[in-house]
Amino acid sequence: MLEIGIFSVILLAAGYWATMFVMGRRDDVLHGKFVHSDDEAESTAAAAPALPPFPARPVFPKRPAPRVVASGAQPVSSDALQSLLAALQQDLKDVA
């Protein structure tokens, strides 16, 4: 269990290092220094392009109303249900 915890911390550190390296914070990754300068903040704010507006929502056609199908099925009688129940009970007795 201790080995899993140690491995997880090492894996988390490696993921953090890789993320910082990919994001371009190589100085921070290599030296562990987080230097904040005022000039850098102004240049990044000015260099960021304006985001384009969201595209218009697509227009989907309306769904057709569901059709009600009149079925010619007759309602099941209680005699048929009783005979089905008796057959199922007999099958269960045969299996047991």
mmCIF file of C-alpha atoms in Angstrom:
data_model
loop_
_atom_site.group_PDB
_atom_site.id
_atom_site.type_symbol
_atom_site.label_atom_id
_atom_site.label_comp_id
_atom_site.label_asym_id
_atom_site.label_seq_id
_atom_site.Cartn_x
_atom_site.Cartn_y
_atom_site.Cartn_z
ATOM 1 C CA MET A 1 0.000 0.000 0.000
ATOM 2 C CA LEU A 2 2.872 2.346 0.791
ATOM 3 C CA GLU A 3 4.446 1.539 -2.572
ATOM 4 C CA ILE A 4 1.225 2.499 -4.347
ATOM 5 C CA GLY A 5 1.181 5.834 -2.512
ATOM 6 C CA ILE A 6 4.800 6.571 -3.385
ATOM 7 C CA PHE A 7 4.236 5.556 -7.000
ATOM 8 C CA SER A 8 1.161 7.806 -7.181
ATOM 9 C CA VAL A 9 3.108 10.823 -5.877
ATOM 10 C CA ILE A 10 5.904 10.201 -8.393
ATOM 11 C CA LEU A 11 3.339 9.814 -11.185
ATOM 12 C CA LEU A 12 1.625 13.050 -10.127
ATOM 13 C CA ALA A 13 4.957 14.898 -10.115
ATOM 14 C CA ALA A 14 5.839 13.555 -13.563
ATOM 15 C CA GLY A 15 2.443 14.641 -14.893
ATOM 16 C CA TYR A 16 2.884 18.119 -13.427
ATOM 17 C CA TRP A 17 6.358 18.390 -14.926
ATOM 18 C CA ALA A 18 5.126 17.280 -18.352
ATOM 19 C CA THR A 19 2.197 19.708 -18.254
ATOM 20 C CA MET A 20 4.387 22.656 -17.335
ATOM 21 C CA PHE A 21 6.915 21.682 -20.006
ATOM 22 C CA VAL A 22 4.240 21.453 -22.714
ATOM 23 C CA MET A 23 2.715 24.780 -21.646
ATOM 24 C CA GLY A 24 6.041 26.510 -22.198
ATOM 25 C CA ARG A 25 7.028 27.095 -18.564
ATOM 26 C CA ARG A 26 10.411 25.448 -19.121
ATOM 27 C CA ASP A 27 12.250 27.796 -16.766
ATOM 28 C CA ASP A 28 9.848 26.904 -13.997
ATOM 29 C CA VAL A 29 10.245 23.220 -14.735
ATOM 30 C CA LEU A 30 14.001 23.271 -14.878
ATOM 31 C CA HIS A 31 14.726 25.595 -11.968
ATOM 32 C CA GLY A 32 11.574 25.471 -9.884
ATOM 33 C CA LYS A 33 11.330 29.268 -9.830
ATOM 34 C CA PHE A 34 8.055 30.992 -10.479
ATOM 35 C CA VAL A 35 9.042 34.481 -11.556
ATOM 36 C CA HIS A 36 6.258 36.967 -12.134
ATOM 37 C CA SER A 37 7.069 40.140 -14.016
ATOM 38 C CA ASP A 38 4.743 43.024 -14.792
ATOM 39 C CA ASP A 39 5.957 43.353 -18.388
ATOM 40 C CA GLU A 40 5.129 39.751 -19.081
ATOM 41 C CA ALA A 41 1.526 40.119 -17.879
ATOM 42 C CA GLU A 42 0.898 43.129 -20.129
ATOM 43 C CA SER A 43 2.369 41.491 -23.223
ATOM 44 C CA THR A 44 0.331 38.304 -22.805
ATOM 45 C CA ALA A 45 -2.898 40.257 -22.363
ATOM 46 C CA ALA A 46 -2.242 42.295 -25.516
ATOM 47 C CA ALA A 47 -1.111 39.298 -27.559
ATOM 48 C CA ALA A 48 -4.212 37.218 -26.832
ATOM 49 C CA PRO A 49 -6.568 37.376 -29.829
ATOM 50 C CA ALA A 50 -10.224 38.139 -29.338
ATOM 51 C CA LEU A 51 -12.349 35.030 -29.304
ATOM 52 C CA PRO A 52 -14.790 34.663 -32.179
ATOM 53 C CA PRO A 53 -18.481 34.709 -31.274
ATOM 54 C CA PHE A 54 -20.261 31.431 -30.851
ATOM 55 C CA PRO A 55 -21.651 30.002 -34.087
ATOM 56 C CA ALA A 56 -25.389 30.088 -34.642
ATOM 57 C CA ARG A 57 -27.277 27.125 -33.306
ATOM 58 C CA PRO A 58 -28.150 24.580 -35.975
ATOM 59 C CA VAL A 59 -31.771 24.363 -36.982
ATOM 60 C CA PHE A 60 -33.142 20.851 -36.822
ATOM 61 C CA PRO A 61 -36.388 19.852 -38.507
ATOM 62 C CA LYS A 62 -39.300 19.192 -36.194
ATOM 63 C CA ARG A 63 -39.955 15.589 -35.360
ATOM 64 C CA PRO A 64 -43.101 14.132 -36.800
ATOM 65 C CA ALA A 65 -45.851 13.352 -34.343
ATOM 66 C CA PRO A 66 -45.832 9.708 -33.258
ATOM 67 C CA ARG A 67 -48.414 7.615 -35.019
ATOM 68 C CA VAL A 68 -50.938 5.764 -32.965
ATOM 69 C CA VAL A 69 -51.421 2.335 -34.446
ATOM 70 C CA ALA A 70 -54.793 0.804 -33.811
ATOM 71 C CA SER A 71 -54.115 -2.832 -33.126
ATOM 72 C CA GLY A 72 -56.672 -5.527 -33.625
ATOM 73 C CA ALA A 73 -55.452 -7.457 -30.564
ATOM 74 C CA GLN A 74 -58.093 -8.712 -28.232
ATOM 75 C CA PRO A 75 -57.684 -8.264 -24.485
ATOM 76 C CA VAL A 76 -56.447 -11.368 -22.724
ATOM 77 C CA SER A 77 -59.023 -13.199 -20.694
ATOM 78 C CA SER A 78 -58.439 -14.346 -17.142
ATOM 79 C CA ASP A 79 -58.938 -17.992 -18.193
ATOM 80 C CA ALA A 80 -55.987 -17.735 -20.577
ATOM 81 C CA LEU A 81 -53.848 -16.180 -17.843
ATOM 82 C CA GLN A 82 -54.832 -18.897 -15.387
ATOM 83 C CA SER A 83 -53.899 -21.637 -17.854
ATOM 84 C CA LEU A 84 -50.555 -19.934 -18.532
ATOM 85 C CA LEU A 85 -49.886 -19.693 -14.796
ATOM 86 C CA ALA A 86 -50.732 -23.375 -14.340
ATOM 87 C CA ALA A 87 -48.372 -24.343 -17.191
ATOM 88 C CA LEU A 88 -45.528 -22.277 -15.679
ATOM 89 C CA GLN A 89 -46.068 -23.785 -12.258
ATOM 90 C CA GLN A 90 -46.031 -27.278 -13.757
ATOM 91 C CA ASP A 91 -42.763 -26.487 -15.586
ATOM 92 C CA LEU A 92 -41.215 -25.243 -12.329
ATOM 93 C CA LYS A 93 -42.288 -28.431 -10.523
ATOM 94 C CA ASP A 94 -40.762 -30.541 -13.299
ATOM 95 C CA VAL A 95 -37.430 -28.691 -13.071
ATOM 96 C CA ALA A 96 -37.257 -28.971 -9.284
#
